[in-house]
C-alpha atoms as a printed R data frame, in Angstrom:
    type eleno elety resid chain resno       x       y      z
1   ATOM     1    CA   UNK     A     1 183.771 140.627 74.609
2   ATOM     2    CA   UNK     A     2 182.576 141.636 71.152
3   ATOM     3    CA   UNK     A     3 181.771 145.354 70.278
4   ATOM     4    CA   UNK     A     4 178.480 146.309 71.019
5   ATOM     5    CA   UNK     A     5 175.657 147.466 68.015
6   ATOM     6    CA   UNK     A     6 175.403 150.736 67.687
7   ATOM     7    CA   UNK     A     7 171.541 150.088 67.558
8   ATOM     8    CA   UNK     A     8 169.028 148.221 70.030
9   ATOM     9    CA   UNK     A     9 167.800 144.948 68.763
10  ATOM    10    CA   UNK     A    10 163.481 145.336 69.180
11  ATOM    11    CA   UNK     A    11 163.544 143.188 72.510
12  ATOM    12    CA   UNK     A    12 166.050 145.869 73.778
13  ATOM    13    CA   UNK     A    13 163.811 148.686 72.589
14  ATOM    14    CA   UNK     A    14 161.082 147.017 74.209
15  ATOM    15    CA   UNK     A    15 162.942 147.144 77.792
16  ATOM    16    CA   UNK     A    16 163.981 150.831 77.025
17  ATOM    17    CA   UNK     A    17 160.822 152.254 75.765
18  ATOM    18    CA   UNK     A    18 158.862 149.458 78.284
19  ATOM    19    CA   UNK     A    19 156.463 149.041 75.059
20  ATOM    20    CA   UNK     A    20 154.040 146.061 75.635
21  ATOM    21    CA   UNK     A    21 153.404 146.076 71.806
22  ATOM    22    CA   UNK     A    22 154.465 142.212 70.366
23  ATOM    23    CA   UNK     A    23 155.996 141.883 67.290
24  ATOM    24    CA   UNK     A    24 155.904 138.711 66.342
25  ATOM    25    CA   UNK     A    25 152.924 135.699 65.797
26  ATOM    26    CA   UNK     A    26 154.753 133.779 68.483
27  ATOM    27    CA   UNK     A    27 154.448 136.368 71.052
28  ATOM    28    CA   UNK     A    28 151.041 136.924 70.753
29  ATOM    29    CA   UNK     A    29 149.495 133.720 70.352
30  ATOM    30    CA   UNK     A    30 151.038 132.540 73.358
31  ATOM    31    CA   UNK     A    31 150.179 135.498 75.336
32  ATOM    32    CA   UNK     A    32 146.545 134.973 74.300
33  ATOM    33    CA   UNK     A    33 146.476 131.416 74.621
34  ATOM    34    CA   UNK     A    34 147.696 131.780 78.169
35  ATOM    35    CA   UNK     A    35 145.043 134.515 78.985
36  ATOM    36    CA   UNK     A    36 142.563 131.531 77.566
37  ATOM    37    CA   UNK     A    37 143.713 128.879 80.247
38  ATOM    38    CA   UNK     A    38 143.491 131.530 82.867
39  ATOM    39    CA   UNK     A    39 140.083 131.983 81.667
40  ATOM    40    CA   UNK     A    40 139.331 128.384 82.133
41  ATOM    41    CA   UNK     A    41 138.222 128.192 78.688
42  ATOM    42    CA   UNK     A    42 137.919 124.532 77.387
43  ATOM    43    CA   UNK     A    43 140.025 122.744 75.535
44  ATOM    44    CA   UNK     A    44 137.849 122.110 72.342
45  ATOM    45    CA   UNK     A    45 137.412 126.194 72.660
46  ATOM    46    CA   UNK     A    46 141.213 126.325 72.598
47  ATOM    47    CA   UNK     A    47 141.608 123.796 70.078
48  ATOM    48    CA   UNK     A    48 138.819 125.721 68.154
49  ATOM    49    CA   UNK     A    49 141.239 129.190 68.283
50  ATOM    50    CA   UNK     A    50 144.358 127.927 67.233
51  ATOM    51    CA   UNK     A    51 142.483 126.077 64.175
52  ATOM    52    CA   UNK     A    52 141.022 129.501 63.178
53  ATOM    53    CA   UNK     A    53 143.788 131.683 63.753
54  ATOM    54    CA   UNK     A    54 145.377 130.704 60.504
55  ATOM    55    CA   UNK     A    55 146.112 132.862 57.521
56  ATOM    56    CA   UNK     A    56 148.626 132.892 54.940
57  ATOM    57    CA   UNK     A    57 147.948 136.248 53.655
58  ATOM    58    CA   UNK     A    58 150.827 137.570 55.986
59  ATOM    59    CA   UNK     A    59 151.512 137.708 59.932
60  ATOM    60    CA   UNK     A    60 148.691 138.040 62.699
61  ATOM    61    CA   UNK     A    61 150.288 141.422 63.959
62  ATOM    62    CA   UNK     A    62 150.651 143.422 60.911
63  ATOM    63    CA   UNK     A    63 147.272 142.528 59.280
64  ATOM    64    CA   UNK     A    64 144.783 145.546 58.689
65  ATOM    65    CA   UNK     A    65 141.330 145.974 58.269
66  ATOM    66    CA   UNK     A    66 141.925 145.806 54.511
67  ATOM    67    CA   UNK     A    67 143.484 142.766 54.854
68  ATOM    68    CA   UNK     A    68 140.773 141.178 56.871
69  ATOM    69    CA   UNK     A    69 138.317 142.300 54.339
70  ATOM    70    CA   UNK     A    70 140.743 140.666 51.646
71  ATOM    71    CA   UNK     A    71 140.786 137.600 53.802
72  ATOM    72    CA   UNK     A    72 136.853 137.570 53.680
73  ATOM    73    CA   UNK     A    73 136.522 137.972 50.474
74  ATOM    74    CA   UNK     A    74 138.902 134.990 49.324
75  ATOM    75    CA   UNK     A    75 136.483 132.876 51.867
76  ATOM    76    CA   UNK     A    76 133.351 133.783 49.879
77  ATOM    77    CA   UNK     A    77 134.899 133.105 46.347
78  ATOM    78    CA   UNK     A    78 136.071 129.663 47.665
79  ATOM    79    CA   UNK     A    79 132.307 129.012 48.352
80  ATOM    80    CA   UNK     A    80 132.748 128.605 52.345
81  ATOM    81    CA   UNK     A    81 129.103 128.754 53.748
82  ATOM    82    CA   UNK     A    82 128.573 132.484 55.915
83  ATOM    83    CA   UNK     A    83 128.185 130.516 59.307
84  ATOM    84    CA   UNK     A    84 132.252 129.026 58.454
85  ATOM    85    CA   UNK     A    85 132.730 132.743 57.947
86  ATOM    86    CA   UNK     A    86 131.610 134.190 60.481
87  ATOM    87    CA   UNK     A    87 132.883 131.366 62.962
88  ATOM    88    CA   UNK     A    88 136.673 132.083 61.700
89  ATOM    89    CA   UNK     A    89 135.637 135.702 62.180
90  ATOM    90    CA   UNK     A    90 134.865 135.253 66.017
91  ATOM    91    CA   UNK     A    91 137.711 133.832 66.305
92  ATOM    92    CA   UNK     A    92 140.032 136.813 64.957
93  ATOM    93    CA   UNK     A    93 137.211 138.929 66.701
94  ATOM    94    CA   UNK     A    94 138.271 137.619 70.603
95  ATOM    95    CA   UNK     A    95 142.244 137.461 69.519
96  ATOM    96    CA   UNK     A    96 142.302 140.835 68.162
97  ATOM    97    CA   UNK     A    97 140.018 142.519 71.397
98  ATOM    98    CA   UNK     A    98 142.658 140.752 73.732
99  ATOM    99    CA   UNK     A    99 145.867 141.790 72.120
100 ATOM   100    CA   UNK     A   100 143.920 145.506 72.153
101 ATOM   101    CA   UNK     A   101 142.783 145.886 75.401
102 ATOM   102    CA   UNK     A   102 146.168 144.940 77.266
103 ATOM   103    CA   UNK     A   103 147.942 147.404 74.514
104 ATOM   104    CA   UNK     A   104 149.604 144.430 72.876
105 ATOM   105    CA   UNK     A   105 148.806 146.096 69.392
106 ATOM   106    CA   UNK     A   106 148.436 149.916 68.405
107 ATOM   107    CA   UNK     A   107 145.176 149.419 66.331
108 ATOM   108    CA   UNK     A   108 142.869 146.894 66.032
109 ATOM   109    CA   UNK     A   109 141.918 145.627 62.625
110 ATOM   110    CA   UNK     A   110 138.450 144.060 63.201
111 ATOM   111    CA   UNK     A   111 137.564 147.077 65.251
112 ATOM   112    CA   UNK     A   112 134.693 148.406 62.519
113 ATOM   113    CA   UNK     A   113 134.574 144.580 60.935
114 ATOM   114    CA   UNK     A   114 130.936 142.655 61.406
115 ATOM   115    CA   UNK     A   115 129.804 139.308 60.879
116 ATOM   116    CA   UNK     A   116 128.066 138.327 57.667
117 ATOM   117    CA   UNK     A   117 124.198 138.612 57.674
118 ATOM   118    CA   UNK     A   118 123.178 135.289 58.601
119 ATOM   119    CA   UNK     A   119 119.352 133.761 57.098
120 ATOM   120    CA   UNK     A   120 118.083 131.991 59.755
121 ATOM   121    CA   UNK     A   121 117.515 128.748 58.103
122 ATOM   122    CA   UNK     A   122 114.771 126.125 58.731
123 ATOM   123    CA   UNK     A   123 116.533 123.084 60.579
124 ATOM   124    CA   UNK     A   124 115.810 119.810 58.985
125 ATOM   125    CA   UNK     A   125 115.003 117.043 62.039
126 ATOM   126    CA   UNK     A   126 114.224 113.723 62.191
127 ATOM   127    CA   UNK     A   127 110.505 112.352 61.606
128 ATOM   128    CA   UNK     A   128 108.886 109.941 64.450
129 ATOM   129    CA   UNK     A   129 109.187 107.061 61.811
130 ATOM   130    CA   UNK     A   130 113.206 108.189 60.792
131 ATOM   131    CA   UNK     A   131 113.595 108.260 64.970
132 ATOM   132    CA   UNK     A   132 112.117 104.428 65.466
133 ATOM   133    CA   UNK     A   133 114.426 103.158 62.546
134 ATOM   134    CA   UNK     A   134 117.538 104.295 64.039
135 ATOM   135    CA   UNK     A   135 116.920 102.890 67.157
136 ATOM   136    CA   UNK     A   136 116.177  99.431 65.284
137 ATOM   137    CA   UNK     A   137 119.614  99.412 63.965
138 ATOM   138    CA   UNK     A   138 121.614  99.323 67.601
139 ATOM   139    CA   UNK     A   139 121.856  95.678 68.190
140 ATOM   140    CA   UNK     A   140 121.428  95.177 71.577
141 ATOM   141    CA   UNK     A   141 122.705  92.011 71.499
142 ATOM   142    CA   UNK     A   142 126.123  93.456 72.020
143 ATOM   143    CA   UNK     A   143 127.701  96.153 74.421
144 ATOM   144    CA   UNK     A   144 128.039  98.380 71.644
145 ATOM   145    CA   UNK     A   145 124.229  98.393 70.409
146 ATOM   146    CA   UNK     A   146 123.037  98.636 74.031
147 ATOM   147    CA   UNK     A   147 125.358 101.659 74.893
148 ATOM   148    CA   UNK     A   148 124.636 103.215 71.362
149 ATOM   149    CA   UNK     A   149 120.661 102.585 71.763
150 ATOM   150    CA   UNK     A   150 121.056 104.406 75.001
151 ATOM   151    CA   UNK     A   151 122.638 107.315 73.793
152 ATOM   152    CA   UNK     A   152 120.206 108.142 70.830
153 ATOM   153    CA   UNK     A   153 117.333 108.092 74.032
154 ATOM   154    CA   UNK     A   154 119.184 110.181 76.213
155 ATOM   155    CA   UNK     A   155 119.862 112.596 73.344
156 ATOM   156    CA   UNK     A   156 116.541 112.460 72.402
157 ATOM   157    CA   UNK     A   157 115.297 112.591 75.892
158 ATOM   158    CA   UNK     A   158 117.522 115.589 77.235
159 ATOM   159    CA   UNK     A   159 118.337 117.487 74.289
160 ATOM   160    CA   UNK     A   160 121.666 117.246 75.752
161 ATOM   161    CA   UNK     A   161 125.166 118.508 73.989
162 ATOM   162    CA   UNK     A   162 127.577 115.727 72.569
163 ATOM   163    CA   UNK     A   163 130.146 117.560 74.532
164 ATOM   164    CA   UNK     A   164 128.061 117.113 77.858
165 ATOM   165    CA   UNK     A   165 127.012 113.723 77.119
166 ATOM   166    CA   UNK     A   166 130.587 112.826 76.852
167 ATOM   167    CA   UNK     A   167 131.430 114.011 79.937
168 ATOM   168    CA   UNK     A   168 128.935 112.551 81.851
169 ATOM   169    CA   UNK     A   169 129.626 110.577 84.928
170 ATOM   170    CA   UNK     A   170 127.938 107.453 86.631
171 ATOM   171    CA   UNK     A   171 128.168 109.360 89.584
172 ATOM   172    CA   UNK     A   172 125.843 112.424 88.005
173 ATOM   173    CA   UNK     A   173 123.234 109.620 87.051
174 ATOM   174    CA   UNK     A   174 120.470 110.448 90.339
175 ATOM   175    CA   UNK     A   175 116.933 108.330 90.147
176 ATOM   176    CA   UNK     A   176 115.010 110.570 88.003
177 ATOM   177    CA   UNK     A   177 117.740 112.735 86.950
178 ATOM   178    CA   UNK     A   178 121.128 113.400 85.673
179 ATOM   179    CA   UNK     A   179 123.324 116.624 86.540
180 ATOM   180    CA   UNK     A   180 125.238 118.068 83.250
181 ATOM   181    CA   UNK     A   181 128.623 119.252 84.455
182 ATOM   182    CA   UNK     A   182 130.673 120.362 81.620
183 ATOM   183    CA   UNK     A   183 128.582 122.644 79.655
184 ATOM   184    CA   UNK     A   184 129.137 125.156 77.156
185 ATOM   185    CA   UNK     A   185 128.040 128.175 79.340
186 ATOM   186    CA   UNK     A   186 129.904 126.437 82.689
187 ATOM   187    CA   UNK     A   187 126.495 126.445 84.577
188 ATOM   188    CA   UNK     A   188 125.796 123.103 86.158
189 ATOM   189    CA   UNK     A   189 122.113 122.129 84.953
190 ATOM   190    CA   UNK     A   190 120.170 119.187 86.202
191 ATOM   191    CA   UNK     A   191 117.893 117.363 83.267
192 ATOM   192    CA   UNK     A   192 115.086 115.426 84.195
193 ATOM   193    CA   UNK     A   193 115.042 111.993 82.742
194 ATOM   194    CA   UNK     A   194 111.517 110.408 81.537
195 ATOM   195    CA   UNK     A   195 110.477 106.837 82.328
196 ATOM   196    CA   UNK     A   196 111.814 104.886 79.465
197 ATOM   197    CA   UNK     A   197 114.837 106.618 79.354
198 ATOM   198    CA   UNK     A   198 115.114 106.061 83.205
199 ATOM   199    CA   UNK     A   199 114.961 102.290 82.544
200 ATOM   200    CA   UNK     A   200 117.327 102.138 80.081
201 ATOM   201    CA   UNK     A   201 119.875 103.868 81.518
202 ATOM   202    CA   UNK     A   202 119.305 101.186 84.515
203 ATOM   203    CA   UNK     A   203 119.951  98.229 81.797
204 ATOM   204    CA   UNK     A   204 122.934 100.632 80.104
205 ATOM   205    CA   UNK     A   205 124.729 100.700 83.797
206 ATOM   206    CA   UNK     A   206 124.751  97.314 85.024
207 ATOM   207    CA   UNK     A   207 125.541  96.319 81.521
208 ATOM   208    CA   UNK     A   208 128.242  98.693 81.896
209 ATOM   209    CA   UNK     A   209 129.742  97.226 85.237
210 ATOM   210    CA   UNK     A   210 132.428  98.491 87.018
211 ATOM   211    CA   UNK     A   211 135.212 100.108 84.853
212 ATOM   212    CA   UNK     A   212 138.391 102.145 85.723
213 ATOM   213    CA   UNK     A   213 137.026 105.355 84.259
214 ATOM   214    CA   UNK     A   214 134.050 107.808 85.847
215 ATOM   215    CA   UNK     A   215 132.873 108.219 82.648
216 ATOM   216    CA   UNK     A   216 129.841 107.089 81.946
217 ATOM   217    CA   UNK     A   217 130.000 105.767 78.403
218 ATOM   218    CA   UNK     A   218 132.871 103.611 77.411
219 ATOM   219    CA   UNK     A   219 134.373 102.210 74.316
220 ATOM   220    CA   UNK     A   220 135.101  98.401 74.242
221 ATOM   221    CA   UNK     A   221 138.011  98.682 75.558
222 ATOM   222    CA   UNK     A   222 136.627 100.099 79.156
223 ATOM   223    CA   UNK     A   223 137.749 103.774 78.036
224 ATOM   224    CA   UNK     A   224 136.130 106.880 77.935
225 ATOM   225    CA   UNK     A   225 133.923 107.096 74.812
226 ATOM   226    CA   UNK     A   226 134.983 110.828 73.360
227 ATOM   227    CA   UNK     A   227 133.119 113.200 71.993
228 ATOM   228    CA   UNK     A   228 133.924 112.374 68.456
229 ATOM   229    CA   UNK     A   229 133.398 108.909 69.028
230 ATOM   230    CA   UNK     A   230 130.276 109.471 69.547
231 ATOM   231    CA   UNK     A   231 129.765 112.002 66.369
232 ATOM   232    CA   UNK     A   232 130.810 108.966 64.204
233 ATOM   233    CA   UNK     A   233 128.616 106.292 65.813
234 ATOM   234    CA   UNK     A   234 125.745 108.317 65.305
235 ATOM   235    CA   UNK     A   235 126.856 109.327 61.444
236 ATOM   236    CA   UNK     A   236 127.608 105.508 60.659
237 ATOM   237    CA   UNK     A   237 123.687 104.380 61.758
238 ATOM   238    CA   UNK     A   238 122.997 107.208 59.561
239 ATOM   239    CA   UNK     A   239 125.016 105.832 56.616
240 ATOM   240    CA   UNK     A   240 123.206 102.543 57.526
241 ATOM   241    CA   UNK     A   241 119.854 103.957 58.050
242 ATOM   242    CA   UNK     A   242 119.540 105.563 54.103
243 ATOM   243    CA   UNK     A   243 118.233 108.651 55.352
244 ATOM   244    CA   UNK     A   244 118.900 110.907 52.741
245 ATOM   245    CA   UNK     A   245 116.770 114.090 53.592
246 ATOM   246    CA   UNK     A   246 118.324 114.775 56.910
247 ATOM   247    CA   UNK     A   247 122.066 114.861 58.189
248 ATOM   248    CA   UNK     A   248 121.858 112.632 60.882
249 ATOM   249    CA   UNK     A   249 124.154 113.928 63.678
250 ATOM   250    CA   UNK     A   250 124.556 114.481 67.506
251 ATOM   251    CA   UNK     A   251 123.436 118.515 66.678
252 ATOM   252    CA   UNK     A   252 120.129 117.223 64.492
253 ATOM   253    CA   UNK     A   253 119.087 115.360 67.670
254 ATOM   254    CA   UNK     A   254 118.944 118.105 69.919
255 ATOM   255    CA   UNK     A   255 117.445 120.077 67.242
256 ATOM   256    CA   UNK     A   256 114.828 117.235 66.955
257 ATOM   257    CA   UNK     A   257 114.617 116.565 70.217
258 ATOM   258    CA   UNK     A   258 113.462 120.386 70.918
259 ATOM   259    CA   UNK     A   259 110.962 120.527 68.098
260 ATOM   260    CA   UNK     A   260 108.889 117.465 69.751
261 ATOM   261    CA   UNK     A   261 109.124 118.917 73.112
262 ATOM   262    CA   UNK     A   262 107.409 122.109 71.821
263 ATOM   263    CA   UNK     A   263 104.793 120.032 69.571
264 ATOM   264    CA   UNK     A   264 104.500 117.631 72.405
265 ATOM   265    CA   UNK     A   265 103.045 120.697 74.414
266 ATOM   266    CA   UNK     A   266 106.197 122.120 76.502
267 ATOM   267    CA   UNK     A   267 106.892 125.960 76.351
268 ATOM   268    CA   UNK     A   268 110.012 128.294 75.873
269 ATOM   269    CA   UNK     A   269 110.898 128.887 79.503
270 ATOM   270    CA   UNK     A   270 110.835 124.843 80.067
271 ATOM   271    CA   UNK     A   271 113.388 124.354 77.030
272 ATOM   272    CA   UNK     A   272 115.066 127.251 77.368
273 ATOM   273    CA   UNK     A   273 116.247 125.231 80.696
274 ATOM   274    CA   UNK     A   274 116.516 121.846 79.039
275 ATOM   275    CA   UNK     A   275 118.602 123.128 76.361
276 ATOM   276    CA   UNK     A   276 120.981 125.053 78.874
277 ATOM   277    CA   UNK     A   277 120.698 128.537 77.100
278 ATOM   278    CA   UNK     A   278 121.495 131.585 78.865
279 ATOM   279    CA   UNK     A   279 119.100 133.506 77.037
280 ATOM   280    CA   UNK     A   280 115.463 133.166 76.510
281 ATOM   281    CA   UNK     A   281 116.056 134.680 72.716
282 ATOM   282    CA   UNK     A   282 118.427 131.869 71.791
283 ATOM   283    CA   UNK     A   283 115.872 128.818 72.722
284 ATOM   284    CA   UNK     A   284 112.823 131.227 70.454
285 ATOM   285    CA   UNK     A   285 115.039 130.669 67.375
286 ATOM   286    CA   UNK     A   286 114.683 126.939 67.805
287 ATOM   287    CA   UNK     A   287 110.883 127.282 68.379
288 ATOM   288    CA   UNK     A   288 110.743 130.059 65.176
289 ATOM   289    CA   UNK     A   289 112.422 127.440 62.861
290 ATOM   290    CA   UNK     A   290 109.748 124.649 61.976
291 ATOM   291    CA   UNK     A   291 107.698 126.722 59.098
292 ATOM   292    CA   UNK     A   292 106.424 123.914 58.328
293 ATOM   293    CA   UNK     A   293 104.715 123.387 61.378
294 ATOM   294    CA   UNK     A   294 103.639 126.864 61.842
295 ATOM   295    CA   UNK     A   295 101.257 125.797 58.300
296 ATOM   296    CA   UNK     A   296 100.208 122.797 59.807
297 ATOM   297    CA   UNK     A   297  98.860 124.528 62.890
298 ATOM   298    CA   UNK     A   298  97.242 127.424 61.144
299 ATOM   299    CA   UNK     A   299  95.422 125.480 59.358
300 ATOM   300    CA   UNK     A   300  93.756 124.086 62.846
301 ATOM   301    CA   UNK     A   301  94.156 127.145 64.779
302 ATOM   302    CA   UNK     A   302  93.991 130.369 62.030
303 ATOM   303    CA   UNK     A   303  91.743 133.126 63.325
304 ATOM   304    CA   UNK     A   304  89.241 132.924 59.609
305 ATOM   305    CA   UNK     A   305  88.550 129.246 60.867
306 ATOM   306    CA   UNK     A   306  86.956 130.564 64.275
307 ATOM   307    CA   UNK     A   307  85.139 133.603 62.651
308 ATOM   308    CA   UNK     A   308  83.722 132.390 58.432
């Protein structure tokens, strides 16, 4: 047997001193990361942490609040937009709370750190006329045009998350309904479905025809249709379209498809619901957003035009 060290190695201190500090990147990632699957947390959250968690300006658990500040900085000379920021931010934010609150570090470095100031920006949506020529370009000759032309209704229809409209079943598909499962807040929600969309998801399922996976949108190859899939099919018919004024994406349809609902007549509480929001605030900054509009209406509806 060889001769002892005079001193403890740190995972020996540890034992002695029974210290739940970590000191190494390893340690606490994976001690976080478990505490995230216990949580139930999704995968695309997960994925979303260990993407963020990134920093080459030296380890996780010796960073300070100076270097966090440093690390902020460096992200606003390189140009990166406040809402990257600030999502990178959260990120640290939840990992460093954690690691603090079981007394995995001494201090936490983000402690007295907020998020940038954020404008709220006016959200650029789709016209009525934009809308009818994207739906012209599925062919619905094909699988793929028919599956594709259903999507952009039941996105415009619902208002519905790519995520959630991935995971949709043919099972949650009920008569004048469809139940969203997998949602960002994990409360089941139940959207209604309108007419047209009704009958085209009728068309879209027996096209569909029986297929190995629940899912309810598939790939040619009878698979699951993921949630980036779907990001790129709706990208490519805007690359085909020529829209240049608006990015069309899953996100601008839900943004679009909650504009209309209010200028169709609906109120807050209704698409506060639709939209799956926990709070009532959240859905108001959708409704605050289309300036735009605002001037359209008050030049109908201004209080001068009732009174001179």
């Amino acid at each position: 047997m060889s001769k002892r060290r005079t001193l403890l190695s740190e995972a020996e201190l540890k034992i002695a001193t029974k210290s739940t500090y970590v000191t190494t990147d390893e340690e606490a990632l994976n001690l976080f990361y478990t505490d995230c699957q216990l949580r139930n947390l999704r995968p695309y959250t997960i994925k979303y942490y260990r993407e963020s968690l990134q920093t080459k300006i030296k380890p996780l658990v010796l960073m300070t609040e100076d270097d966090i500040k440093n690390m902020i900085m460096e992200m606003q000379r390189r140009g990166l937009k406040v809402t990257t920021i600030n999502t990178k931010l959260r990120a640290f934010k939840s990992f460093y709370n954690f690691l603090h609150k079981h007394k995995h570090i001494k201090k936490n470095p983000i402690a007295d750190i907020k998020l940038l100031k954020q404008r709220q920006e006016v959200v650029p949506t789709l016209s009525k006329d934009q809308i009818k020529l994207l739906l012209s370009l599925c062919d619905r000759k094909t699988f793929v045009g028919i599956r594709d032309y259903t999507i952009m209704m039941l996105m415009l229809d619902t208002a519905i998350r790519v995520n959630e409209l991935a995971n949709i079943e043919v099972a949650d598909v009920k008569h004048n309904e469809i139940v969203i499962r997998e949602t960002k807040t994990f409360f089941e929600r139940i959207v209604p479905m309108s007419k047209k969309l009704k009958e085209q998801m009728e068309i879209y399922i027996k096209i569909r025809g029986y297929a190995e996976s629940d899912k309810l949108f598939l790939n040619q190859d009878g698979n699951e249709l993921k949630r980036r899939s779907i990001q790129t099919r709706i990208e490519y018919y805007g690359k085909l379209s020529g829209i240049k004024d608006v990015r069309v994406s899953a996100h601008t349809f839900r943004h679009t498809s909650a504009k209309l609902f209010i200028q169709n007549g609906g109120n807050a509480f209704h698409l506060q619901q639709l939209l799956g929001h926990t709070s009532l605030e959240i859905t108001k900054k959708y409704v605050n957003l289309w300036s735009t509009d605002i001037a359209e209406s008050h030049k109908k509806y201004g209080a001068l035009n009732n009174i001179i």
